[in-house]
CSV table of C-alpha atoms in Angstrom, one decimal:
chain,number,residue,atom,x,y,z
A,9,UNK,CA,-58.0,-5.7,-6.4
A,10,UNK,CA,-59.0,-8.0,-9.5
A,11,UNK,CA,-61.8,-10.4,-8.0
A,12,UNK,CA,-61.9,-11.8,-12.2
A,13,UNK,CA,-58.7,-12.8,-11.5
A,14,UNK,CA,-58.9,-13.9,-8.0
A,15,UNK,CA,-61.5,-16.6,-9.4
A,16,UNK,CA,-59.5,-17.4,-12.3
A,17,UNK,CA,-56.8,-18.6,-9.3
A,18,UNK,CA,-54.3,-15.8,-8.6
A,19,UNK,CA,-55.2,-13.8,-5.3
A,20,UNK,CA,-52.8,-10.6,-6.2
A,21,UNK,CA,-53.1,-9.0,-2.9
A,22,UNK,CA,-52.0,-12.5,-1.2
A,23,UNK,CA,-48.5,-12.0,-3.0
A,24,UNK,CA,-48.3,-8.3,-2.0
A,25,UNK,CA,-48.3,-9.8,1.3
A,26,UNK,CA,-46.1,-12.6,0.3
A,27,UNK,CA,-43.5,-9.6,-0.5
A,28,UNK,CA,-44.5,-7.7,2.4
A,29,UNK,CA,-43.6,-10.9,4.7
A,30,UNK,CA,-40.3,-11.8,2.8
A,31,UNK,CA,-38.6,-8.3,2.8
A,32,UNK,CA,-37.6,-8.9,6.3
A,33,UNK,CA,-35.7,-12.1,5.6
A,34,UNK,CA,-33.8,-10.8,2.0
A,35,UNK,CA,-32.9,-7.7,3.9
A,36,UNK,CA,-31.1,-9.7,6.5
A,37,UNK,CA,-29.0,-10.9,3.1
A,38,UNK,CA,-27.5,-7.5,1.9
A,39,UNK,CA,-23.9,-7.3,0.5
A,40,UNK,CA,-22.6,-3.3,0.0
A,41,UNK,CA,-22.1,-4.5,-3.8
A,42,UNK,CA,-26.2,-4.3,-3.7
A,43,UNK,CA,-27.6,-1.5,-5.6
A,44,UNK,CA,-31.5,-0.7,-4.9
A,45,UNK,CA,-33.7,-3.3,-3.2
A,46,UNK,CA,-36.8,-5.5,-3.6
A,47,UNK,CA,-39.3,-5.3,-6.0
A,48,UNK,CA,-37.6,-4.1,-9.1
A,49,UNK,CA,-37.8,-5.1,-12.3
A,50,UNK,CA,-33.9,-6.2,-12.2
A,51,UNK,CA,-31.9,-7.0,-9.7
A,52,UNK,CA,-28.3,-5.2,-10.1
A,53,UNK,CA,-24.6,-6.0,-8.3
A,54,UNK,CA,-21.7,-3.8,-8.9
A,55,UNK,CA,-18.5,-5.6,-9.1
A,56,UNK,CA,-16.6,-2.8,-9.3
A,57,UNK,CA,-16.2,-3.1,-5.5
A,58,UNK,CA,-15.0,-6.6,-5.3
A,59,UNK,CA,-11.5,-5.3,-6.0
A,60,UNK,CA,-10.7,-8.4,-9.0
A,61,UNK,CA,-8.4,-7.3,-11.9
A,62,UNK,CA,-9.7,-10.4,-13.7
A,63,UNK,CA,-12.9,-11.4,-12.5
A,64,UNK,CA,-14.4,-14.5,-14.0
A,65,UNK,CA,-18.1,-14.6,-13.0
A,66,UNK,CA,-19.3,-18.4,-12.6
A,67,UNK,CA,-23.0,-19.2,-12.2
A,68,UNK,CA,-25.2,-22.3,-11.2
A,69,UNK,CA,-28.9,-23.1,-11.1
A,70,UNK,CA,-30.5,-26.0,-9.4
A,71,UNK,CA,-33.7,-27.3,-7.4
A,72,UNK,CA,-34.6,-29.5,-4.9
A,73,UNK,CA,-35.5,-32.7,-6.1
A,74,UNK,CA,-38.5,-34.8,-4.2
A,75,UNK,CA,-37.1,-33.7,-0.9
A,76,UNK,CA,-40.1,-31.1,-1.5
A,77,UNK,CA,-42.6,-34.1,-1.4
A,78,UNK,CA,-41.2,-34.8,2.3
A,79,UNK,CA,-41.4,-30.6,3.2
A,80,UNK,CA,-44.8,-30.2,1.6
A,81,UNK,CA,-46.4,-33.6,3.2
A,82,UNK,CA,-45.1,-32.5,6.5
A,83,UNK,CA,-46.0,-29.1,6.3
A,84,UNK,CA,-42.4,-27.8,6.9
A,85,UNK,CA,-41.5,-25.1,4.4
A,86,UNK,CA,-38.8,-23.4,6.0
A,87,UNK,CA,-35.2,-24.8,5.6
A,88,UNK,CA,-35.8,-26.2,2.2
A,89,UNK,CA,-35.2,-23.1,0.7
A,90,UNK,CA,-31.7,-23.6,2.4
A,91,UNK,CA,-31.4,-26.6,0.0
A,92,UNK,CA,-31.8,-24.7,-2.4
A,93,UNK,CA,-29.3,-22.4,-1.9
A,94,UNK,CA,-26.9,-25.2,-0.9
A,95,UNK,CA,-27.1,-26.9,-4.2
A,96,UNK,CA,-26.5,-23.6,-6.2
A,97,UNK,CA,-23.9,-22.4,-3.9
A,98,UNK,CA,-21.3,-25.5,-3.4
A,99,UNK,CA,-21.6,-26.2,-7.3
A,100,UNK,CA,-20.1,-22.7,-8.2
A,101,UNK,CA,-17.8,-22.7,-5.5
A,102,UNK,CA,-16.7,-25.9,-6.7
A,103,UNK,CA,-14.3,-23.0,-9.1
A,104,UNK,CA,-12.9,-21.4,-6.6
A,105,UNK,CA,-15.5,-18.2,-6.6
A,106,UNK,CA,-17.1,-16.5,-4.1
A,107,UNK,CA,-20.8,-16.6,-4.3
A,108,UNK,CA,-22.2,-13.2,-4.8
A,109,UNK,CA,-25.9,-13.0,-5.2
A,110,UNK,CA,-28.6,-15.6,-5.6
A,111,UNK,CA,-32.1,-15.0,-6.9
A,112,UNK,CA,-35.0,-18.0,-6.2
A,113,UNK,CA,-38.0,-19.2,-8.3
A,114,UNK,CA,-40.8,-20.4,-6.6
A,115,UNK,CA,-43.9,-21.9,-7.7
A,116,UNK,CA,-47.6,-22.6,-6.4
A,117,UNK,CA,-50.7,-23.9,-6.5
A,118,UNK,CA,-51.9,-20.1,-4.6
A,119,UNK,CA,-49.8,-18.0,-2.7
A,120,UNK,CA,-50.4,-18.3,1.4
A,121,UNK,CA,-48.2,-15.7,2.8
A,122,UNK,CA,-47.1,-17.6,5.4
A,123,UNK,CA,-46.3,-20.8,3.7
A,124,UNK,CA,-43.9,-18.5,0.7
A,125,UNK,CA,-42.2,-16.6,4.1
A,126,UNK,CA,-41.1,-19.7,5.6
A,127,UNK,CA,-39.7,-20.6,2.0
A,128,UNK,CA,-38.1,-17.5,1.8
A,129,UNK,CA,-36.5,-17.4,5.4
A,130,UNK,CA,-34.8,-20.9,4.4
A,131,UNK,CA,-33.5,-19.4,1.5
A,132,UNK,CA,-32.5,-16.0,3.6
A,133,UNK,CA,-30.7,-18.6,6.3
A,134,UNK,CA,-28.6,-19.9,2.8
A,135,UNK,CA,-28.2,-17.3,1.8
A,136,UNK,CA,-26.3,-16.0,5.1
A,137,UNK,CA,-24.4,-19.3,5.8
A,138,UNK,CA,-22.8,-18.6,2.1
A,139,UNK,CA,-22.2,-15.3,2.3
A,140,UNK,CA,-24.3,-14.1,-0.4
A,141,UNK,CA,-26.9,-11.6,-1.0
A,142,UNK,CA,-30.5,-12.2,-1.8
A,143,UNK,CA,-31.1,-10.0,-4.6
A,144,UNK,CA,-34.7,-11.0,-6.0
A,145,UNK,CA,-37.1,-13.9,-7.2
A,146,UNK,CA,-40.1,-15.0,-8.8
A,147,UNK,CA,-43.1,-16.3,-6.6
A,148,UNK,CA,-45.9,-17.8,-9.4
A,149,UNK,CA,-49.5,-18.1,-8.6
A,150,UNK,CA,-50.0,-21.4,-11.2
A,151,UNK,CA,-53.3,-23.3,-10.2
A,152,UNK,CA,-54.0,-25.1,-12.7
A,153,UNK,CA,-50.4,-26.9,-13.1
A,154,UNK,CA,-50.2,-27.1,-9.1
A,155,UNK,CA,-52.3,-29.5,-7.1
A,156,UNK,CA,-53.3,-27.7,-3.7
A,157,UNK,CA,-50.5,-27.2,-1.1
A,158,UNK,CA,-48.2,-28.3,-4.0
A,159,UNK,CA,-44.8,-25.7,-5.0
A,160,UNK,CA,-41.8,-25.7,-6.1
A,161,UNK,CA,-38.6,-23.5,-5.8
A,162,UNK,CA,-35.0,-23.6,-7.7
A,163,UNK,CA,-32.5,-20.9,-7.5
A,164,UNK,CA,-29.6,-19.2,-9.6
A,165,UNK,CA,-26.3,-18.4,-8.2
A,166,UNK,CA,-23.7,-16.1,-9.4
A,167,UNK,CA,-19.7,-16.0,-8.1
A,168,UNK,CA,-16.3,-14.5,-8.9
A,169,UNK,CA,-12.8,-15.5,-8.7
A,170,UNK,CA,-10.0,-14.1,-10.1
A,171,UNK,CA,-8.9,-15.4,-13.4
A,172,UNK,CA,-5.6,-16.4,-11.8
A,173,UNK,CA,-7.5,-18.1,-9.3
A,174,UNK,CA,-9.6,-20.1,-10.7
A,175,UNK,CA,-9.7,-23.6,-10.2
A,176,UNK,CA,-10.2,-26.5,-12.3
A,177,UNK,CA,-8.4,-30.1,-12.8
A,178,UNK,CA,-5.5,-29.5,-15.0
A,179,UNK,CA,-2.9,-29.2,-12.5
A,180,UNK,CA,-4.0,-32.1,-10.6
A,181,UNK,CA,-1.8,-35.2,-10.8
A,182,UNK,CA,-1.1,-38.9,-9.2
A,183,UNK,CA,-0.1,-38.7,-6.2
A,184,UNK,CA,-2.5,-35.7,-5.2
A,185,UNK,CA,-4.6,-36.0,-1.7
A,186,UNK,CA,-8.2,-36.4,-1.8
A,187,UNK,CA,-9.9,-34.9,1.4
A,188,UNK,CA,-13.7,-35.0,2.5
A,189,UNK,CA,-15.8,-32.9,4.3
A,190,UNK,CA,-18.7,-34.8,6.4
A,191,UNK,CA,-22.4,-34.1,5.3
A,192,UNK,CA,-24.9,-33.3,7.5
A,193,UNK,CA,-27.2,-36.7,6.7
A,194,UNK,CA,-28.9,-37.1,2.8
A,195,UNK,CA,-28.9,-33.6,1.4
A,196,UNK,CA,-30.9,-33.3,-1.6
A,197,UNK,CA,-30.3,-35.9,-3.6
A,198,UNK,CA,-31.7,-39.9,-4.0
A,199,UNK,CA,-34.7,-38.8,-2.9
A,200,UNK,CA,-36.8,-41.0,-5.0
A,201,UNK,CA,-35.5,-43.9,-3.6
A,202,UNK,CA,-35.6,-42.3,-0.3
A,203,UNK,CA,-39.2,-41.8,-0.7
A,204,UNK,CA,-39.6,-45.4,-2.2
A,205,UNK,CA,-38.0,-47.2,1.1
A,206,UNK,CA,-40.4,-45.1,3.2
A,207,UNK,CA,-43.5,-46.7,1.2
A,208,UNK,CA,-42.7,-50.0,0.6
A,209,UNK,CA,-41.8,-49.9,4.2
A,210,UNK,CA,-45.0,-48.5,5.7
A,211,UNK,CA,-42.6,-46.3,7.5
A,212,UNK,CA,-44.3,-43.3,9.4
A,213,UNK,CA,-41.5,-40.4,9.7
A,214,UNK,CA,-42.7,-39.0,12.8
A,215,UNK,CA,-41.6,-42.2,14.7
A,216,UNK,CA,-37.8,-42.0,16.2
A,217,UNK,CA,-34.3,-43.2,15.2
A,218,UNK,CA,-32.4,-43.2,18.4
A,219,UNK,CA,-34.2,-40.5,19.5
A,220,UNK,CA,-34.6,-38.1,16.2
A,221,UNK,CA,-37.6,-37.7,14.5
A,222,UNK,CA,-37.0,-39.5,11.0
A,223,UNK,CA,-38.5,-36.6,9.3
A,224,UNK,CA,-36.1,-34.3,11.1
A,225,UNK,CA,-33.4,-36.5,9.7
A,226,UNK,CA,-35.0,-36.8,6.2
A,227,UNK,CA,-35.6,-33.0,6.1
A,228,UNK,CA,-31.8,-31.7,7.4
A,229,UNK,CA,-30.4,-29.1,5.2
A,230,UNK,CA,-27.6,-29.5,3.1
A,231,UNK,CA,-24.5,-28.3,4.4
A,232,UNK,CA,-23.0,-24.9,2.7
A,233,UNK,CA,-19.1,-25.2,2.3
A,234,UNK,CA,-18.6,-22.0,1.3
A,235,UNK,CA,-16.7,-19.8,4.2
A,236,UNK,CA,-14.3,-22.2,4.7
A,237,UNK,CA,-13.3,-23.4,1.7
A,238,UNK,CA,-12.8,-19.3,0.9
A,239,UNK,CA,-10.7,-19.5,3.9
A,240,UNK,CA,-9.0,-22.6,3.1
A,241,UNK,CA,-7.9,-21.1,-0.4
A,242,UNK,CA,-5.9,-18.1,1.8
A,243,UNK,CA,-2.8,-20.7,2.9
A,244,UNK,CA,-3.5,-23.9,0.6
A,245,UNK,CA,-3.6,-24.0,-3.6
A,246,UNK,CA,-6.2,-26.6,-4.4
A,247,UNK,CA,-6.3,-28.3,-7.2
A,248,UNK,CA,-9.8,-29.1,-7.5
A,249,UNK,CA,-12.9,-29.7,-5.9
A,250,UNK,CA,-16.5,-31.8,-6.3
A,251,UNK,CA,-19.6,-31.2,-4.5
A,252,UNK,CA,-20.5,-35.0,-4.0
A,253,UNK,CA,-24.8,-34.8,-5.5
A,254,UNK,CA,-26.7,-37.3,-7.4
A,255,UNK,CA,-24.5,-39.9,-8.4
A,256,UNK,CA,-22.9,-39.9,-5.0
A,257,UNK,CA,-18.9,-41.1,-5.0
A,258,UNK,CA,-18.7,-42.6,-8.7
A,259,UNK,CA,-19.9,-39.5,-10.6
A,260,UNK,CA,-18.4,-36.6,-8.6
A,261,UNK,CA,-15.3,-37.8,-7.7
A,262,UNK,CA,-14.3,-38.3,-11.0
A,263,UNK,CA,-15.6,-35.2,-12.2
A,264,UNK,CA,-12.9,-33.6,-10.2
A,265,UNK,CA,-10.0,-35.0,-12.4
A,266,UNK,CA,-8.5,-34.9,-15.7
A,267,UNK,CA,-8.6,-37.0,-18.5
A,268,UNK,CA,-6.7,-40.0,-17.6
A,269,UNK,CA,-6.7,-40.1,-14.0
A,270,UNK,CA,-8.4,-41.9,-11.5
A,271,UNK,CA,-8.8,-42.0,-7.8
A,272,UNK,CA,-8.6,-44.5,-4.9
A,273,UNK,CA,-10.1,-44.1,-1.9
A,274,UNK,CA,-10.7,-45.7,1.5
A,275,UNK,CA,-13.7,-44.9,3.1
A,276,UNK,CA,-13.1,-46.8,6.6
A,277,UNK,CA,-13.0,-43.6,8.2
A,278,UNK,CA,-15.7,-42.0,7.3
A,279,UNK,CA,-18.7,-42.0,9.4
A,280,UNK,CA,-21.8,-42.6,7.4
A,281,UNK,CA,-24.7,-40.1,9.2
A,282,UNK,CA,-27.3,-42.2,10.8
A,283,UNK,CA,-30.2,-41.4,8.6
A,284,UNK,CA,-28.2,-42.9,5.4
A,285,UNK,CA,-27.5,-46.3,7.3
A,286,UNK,CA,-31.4,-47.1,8.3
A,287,UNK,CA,-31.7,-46.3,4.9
A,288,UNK,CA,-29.9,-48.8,3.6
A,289,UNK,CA,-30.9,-51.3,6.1
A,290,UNK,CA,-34.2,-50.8,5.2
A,291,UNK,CA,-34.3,-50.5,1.5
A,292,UNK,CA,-32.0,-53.6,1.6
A,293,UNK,CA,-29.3,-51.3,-0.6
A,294,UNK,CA,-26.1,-52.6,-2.1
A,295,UNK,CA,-23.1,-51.3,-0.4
A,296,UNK,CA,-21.6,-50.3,-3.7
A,297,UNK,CA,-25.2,-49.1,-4.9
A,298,UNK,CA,-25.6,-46.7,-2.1
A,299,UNK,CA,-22.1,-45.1,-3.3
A,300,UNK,CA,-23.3,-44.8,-6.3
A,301,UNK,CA,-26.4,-42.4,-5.0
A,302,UNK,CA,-26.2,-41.3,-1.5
A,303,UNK,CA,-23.1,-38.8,-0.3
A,304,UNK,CA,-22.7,-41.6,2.1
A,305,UNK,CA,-21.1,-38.8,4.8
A,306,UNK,CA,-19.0,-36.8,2.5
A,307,UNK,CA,-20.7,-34.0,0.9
A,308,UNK,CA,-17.7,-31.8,-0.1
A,309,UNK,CA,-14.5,-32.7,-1.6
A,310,UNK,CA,-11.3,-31.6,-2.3
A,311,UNK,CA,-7.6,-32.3,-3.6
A,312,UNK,CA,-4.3,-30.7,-2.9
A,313,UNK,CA,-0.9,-31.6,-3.3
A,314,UNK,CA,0.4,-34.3,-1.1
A,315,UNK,CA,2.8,-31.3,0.7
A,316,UNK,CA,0.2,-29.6,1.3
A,317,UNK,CA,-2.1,-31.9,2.9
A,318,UNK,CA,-1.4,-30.8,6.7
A,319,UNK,CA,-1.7,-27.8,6.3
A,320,UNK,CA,-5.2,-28.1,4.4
A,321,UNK,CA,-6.4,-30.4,7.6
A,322,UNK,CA,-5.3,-27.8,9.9
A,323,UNK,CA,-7.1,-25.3,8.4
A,324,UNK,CA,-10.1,-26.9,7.8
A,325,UNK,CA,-10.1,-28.4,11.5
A,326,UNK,CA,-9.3,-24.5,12.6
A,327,UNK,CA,-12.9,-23.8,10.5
A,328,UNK,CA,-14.6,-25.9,12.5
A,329,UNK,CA,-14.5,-28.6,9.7
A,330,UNK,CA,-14.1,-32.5,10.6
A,331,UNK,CA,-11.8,-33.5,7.5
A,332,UNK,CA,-11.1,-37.1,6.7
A,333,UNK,CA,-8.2,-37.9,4.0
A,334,UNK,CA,-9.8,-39.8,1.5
A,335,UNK,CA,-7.1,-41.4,-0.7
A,336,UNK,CA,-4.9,-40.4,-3.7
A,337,UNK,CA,-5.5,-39.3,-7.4
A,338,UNK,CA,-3.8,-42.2,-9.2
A,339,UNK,CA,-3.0,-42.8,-13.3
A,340,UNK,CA,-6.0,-45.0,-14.0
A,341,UNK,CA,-9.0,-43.9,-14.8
A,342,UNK,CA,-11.7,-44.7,-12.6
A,343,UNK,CA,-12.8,-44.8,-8.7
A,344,UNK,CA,-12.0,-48.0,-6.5
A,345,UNK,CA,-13.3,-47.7,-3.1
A,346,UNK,CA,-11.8,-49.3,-0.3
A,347,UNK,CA,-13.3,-50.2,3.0
């Protein structure tokens, strides 16, 4: 044990602990493509076994935003970590790939076991609801760049789909179905304005919103598409997909489609998660503003061909999933939103 570098601000044996704690959770993550465990200096996959003549490998990295701030003020570490697998995970599978392994970065003021478990088992429970394995990590000990009880955690995902198989927007055309898949409530993004409503507002999140905790509602995770979507691309060819983040409606949507095409949509049947609307009651949003940051209730998003939208709703419906048909890819650049 180094007590110099215990007083300089990293306890060593506090993150052999940390490790110690956290094995239980990775191991609950293991894929048979695995090779080795925890602990070593790489962390190794073999494709080999995923049976893909062409295998493209896709990857994606992201963090949390200021939905931390909410997590660390409340003392509620463990499903943030299933943000950010959620963030990593639905970008990449955005392609078409399966999501294979995922590796996590987390940072802190000093490592208390307990506190970089919890972050770990939300990252684990990600982990799971994707599919993917949890093959290693970073946990820093950074005092001097942290204030205390401060952290922060990102991730790195890695997928594969078969060349063939891949998906991106150059077969989409007018005329093409655009279907959503609900959100659970805010998922991690807008969070500075979420965070700005809450002060200006004097708002205390531990009061109620029909019943809920606000801070229950402020911290839900985001929702993982993965499984079925996977099992969606079995009977249906889709064209392309967007994860609706920061920029809600007007960034993602678009991002979905080729040059030269546009989409119109009608949201009138989407139902806006109950956390979003107080939100913009409160913080006295635009309608079209809060489209252009929120997911306002659809967090996934797809687009198939026209004769294939039935079948695509009765899949998804089959997966569990709550699909609501969006509108139609038209030959104008640009998103109008009805409703």
């Amino acid at each position: 044990m180094s007590e110099q570098y215990k007083q300089a601000g990293v306890d060593i044996e506090a993150g052999y602990e940390a490790v110690k704690q956290m094995k239980v959770h990775v191991q609950q993550t293991m894929r048979k493509e695995v090779l080795g465990g925890l602990g070593g200096f790489g962390a190794a996959f073999d494709l080999s076994q995923l049976n893909l003549k062409e295998p493209v490998l896709v990857s994606g990295t992201d963090g949390v935003g200021t939905k931390l701030q909410l997590a660390i003020d409340s003392n509620r570490h463990d499903t943030i970590g299933i943000d950010a697998v959620a963030m990593c995970v639905n970008d990449i599978l955005t392609t078409g790939a399966e999501p294979l392994y995922f590796l996590d970065y987390i940072a802190v003021n000093k490592v208390v076991p307990e506190q970089v478990a919890d972050l770990v088992k939300g990252v684990s429970e990600g982990c799971k609801q994707a599919g993917c394995a949890l093959i290693g990590g970073e946990t820093a000990e950074m005092g001097d760049m942290y204030d205390e009880g401060a952290y922060d955690i990102a991730g790195f995902a890695v997928g594969a789909v078969e060349k063939s198989e891949y998906v991106d927007f150059d077969s989409v055309n007018a005329g093409d179905v655009i279907i959503g898949l609900p959100s659970s409530g805010i998922h991690s993004n807008g969070y500075s304005l979420v965070r700005k409503i809450i002060k200006d507002n004097n708002v205390d999140v531990n009061d109620t919103l029909n019943g809920t905790p606000l801070i229950d509602l402020l911290l839900e995770p985001t929702r993982i598409y993965v499984k079925q979507i996977l099992k969606l691309q079995e009977d249906v060819k889709i064209k392309a997909m967007s994860h609706i983040t920061g920029g809600g409606f007007y960034e993602n949507i678009p991002r979905a489609l080729r040059e030269g095409l546009g989409a119109e949509v009608d949201v009138t049947d989407v139902k806006v998660p109950e956390i979003l609307e107080w939100l913009i009651d409160q913080g006295n949003i635009n309608r079209d503003e809060a489209y252009n940051v929120f997911n306002m209730g659809v967090g996934f998003m797809i687009v198939v061909d026209e004769n294939d939208k039935d079948k695509a709703l009765e899949n998804l419906k089959a997966s569990g999933e709550s699909p609501v048909v969006l509108g139609k890819v038209v030959n104008e650049e640009g998103l109008t939103i009805h409703g």
